[in-house]
């Protein structure tokens, strides 16, 4: 078995990822009032820049930066309260 449980879990999270509004909808359906949402893609890019300084040869970091810039990879913040 080439894929350990951590790899399988990571792939599952990526393939079932949703948009920020999609996560807000899930929370609302589960009985939460969504109080705020924020796109924090700029924070993701800042983190990737710090990683790239430490791993300048990493093609994965460059691909992640491109994915954030194109909108296919995002990072966000949701604040919700149980009704």
PDB file of C-alpha atoms in Angstrom:
ATOM      1  CA  UNK A   1       0.000   0.000   0.000  1.00  0.00           C
ATOM      2  CA  UNK A   2       1.693   3.174  -1.211  1.00  0.00           C
ATOM      3  CA  UNK A   3      -0.742   5.648   0.326  1.00  0.00           C
ATOM      4  CA  UNK A   4      -0.767   5.816   4.091  1.00  0.00           C
ATOM      5  CA  UNK A   5      -3.799   7.031   6.032  1.00  0.00           C
ATOM      6  CA  UNK A   6      -2.481  10.608   6.166  1.00  0.00           C
ATOM      7  CA  UNK A   7      -2.187  10.776   2.372  1.00  0.00           C
ATOM      8  CA  UNK A   8      -5.668   9.356   1.895  1.00  0.00           C
ATOM      9  CA  UNK A   9      -7.102  11.842   4.418  1.00  0.00           C
ATOM     10  CA  UNK A  10      -5.372  14.782   2.711  1.00  0.00           C
ATOM     11  CA  UNK A  11      -6.699  13.764  -0.698  1.00  0.00           C
ATOM     12  CA  UNK A  12     -10.189  13.346   0.745  1.00  0.00           C
ATOM     13  CA  UNK A  13     -10.071  16.863   2.213  1.00  0.00           C
ATOM     14  CA  UNK A  14      -8.907  18.336  -1.078  1.00  0.00           C
ATOM     15  CA  UNK A  15     -11.460  16.544  -3.225  1.00  0.00           C
ATOM     16  CA  UNK A  16     -14.355  17.508  -0.974  1.00  0.00           C
ATOM     17  CA  UNK A  17     -13.248  21.113  -0.516  1.00  0.00           C
ATOM     18  CA  UNK A  18     -15.873  23.809  -0.956  1.00  0.00           C
ATOM     19  CA  UNK A  19     -15.950  27.506  -1.626  1.00  0.00           C
ATOM     20  CA  UNK A  20     -16.232  29.923   1.278  1.00  0.00           C
ATOM     21  CA  UNK A  21     -19.971  30.429   0.575  1.00  0.00           C
ATOM     22  CA  UNK A  22     -20.291  26.634   0.390  1.00  0.00           C
ATOM     23  CA  UNK A  23     -18.862  26.250   3.893  1.00  0.00           C
ATOM     24  CA  UNK A  24     -21.144  29.041   5.115  1.00  0.00           C
ATOM     25  CA  UNK A  25     -24.111  27.125   3.668  1.00  0.00           C
ATOM     26  CA  UNK A  26     -22.985  23.950   5.464  1.00  0.00           C
ATOM     27  CA  UNK A  27     -22.780  25.793   8.773  1.00  0.00           C
ATOM     28  CA  UNK A  28     -26.194  27.385   8.248  1.00  0.00           C
ATOM     29  CA  UNK A  29     -27.700  23.982   7.423  1.00  0.00           C
ATOM     30  CA  UNK A  30     -26.179  22.607  10.643  1.00  0.00           C
ATOM     31  CA  UNK A  31     -27.927  25.245  12.745  1.00  0.00           C
ATOM     32  CA  UNK A  32     -25.353  28.030  12.884  1.00  0.00           C
ATOM     33  CA  UNK A  33     -25.795  31.714  12.128  1.00  0.00           C
ATOM     34  CA  UNK A  34     -22.861  32.802   9.997  1.00  0.00           C
ATOM     35  CA  UNK A  35     -21.760  36.142  11.407  1.00  0.00           C
ATOM     36  CA  UNK A  36     -18.837  36.928   9.128  1.00  0.00           C
ATOM     37  CA  UNK A  37     -16.783  35.542   6.273  1.00  0.00           C
ATOM     38  CA  UNK A  38     -13.449  36.828   5.009  1.00  0.00           C
ATOM     39  CA  UNK A  39     -11.358  35.833   2.048  1.00  0.00           C
ATOM     40  CA  UNK A  40      -7.831  35.539   3.465  1.00  0.00           C
ATOM     41  CA  UNK A  41      -6.032  34.573   0.259  1.00  0.00           C
ATOM     42  CA  UNK A  42      -3.524  37.361   0.875  1.00  0.00           C
ATOM     43  CA  UNK A  43      -2.534  35.575   4.103  1.00  0.00           C
ATOM     44  CA  UNK A  44      -2.084  32.326   2.173  1.00  0.00           C
ATOM     45  CA  UNK A  45       0.207  34.100  -0.295  1.00  0.00           C
ATOM     46  CA  UNK A  46       2.208  35.650   2.560  1.00  0.00           C
ATOM     47  CA  UNK A  47       2.677  32.213   4.136  1.00  0.00           C
ATOM     48  CA  UNK A  48       3.739  30.736   0.802  1.00  0.00           C
ATOM     49  CA  UNK A  49       6.268  33.565   0.297  1.00  0.00           C
ATOM     50  CA  UNK A  50       7.816  32.744   3.694  1.00  0.00           C
ATOM     51  CA  UNK A  51       7.975  29.057   2.799  1.00  0.00           C
ATOM     52  CA  UNK A  52       9.493  29.865  -0.617  1.00  0.00           C
ATOM     53  CA  UNK A  53      12.292  31.857   1.069  1.00  0.00           C
ATOM     54  CA  UNK A  54      13.174  28.702   3.025  1.00  0.00           C
ATOM     55  CA  UNK A  55      12.593  26.282   0.128  1.00  0.00           C
ATOM     56  CA  UNK A  56      13.385  28.316  -3.000  1.00  0.00           C
ATOM     57  CA  UNK A  57      13.653  25.204  -5.192  1.00  0.00           C
ATOM     58  CA  UNK A  58      10.176  23.916  -4.322  1.00  0.00           C
ATOM     59  CA  UNK A  59       7.978  23.567  -7.394  1.00  0.00           C
ATOM     60  CA  UNK A  60       5.076  22.688  -5.099  1.00  0.00           C
ATOM     61  CA  UNK A  61       5.247  26.084  -3.401  1.00  0.00           C
ATOM     62  CA  UNK A  62       5.298  27.841  -6.779  1.00  0.00           C
ATOM     63  CA  UNK A  63       2.280  25.817  -7.951  1.00  0.00           C
ATOM     64  CA  UNK A  64       0.404  26.663  -4.754  1.00  0.00           C
ATOM     65  CA  UNK A  65       1.145  30.365  -5.227  1.00  0.00           C
ATOM     66  CA  UNK A  66      -0.177  30.165  -8.792  1.00  0.00           C
ATOM     67  CA  UNK A  67      -3.299  28.333  -7.590  1.00  0.00           C
ATOM     68  CA  UNK A  68      -4.024  31.029  -4.988  1.00  0.00           C
ATOM     69  CA  UNK A  69      -3.514  33.807  -7.531  1.00  0.00           C
ATOM     70  CA  UNK A  70      -5.829  32.086 -10.032  1.00  0.00           C
ATOM     71  CA  UNK A  71      -8.497  31.465  -7.395  1.00  0.00           C
ATOM     72  CA  UNK A  72      -8.406  27.677  -7.567  1.00  0.00           C
ATOM     73  CA  UNK A  73      -6.900  27.506  -4.056  1.00  0.00           C
ATOM     74  CA  UNK A  74      -8.190  29.765  -1.326  1.00  0.00           C
ATOM     75  CA  UNK A  75      -7.998  30.437   2.366  1.00  0.00           C
ATOM     76  CA  UNK A  76     -10.790  31.972   4.360  1.00  0.00           C
ATOM     77  CA  UNK A  77     -12.242  32.762   7.739  1.00  0.00           C
ATOM     78  CA  UNK A  78     -15.754  31.960   8.942  1.00  0.00           C
ATOM     79  CA  UNK A  79     -17.264  33.136  12.204  1.00  0.00           C
ATOM     80  CA  UNK A  80     -20.499  31.437  13.255  1.00  0.00           C
ATOM     81  CA  UNK A  81     -22.691  31.046  16.310  1.00  0.00           C
ATOM     82  CA  UNK A  82     -24.963  28.127  17.150  1.00  0.00           C
ATOM     83  CA  UNK A  83     -28.596  29.214  16.975  1.00  0.00           C
TER      84      UNK A  83
END
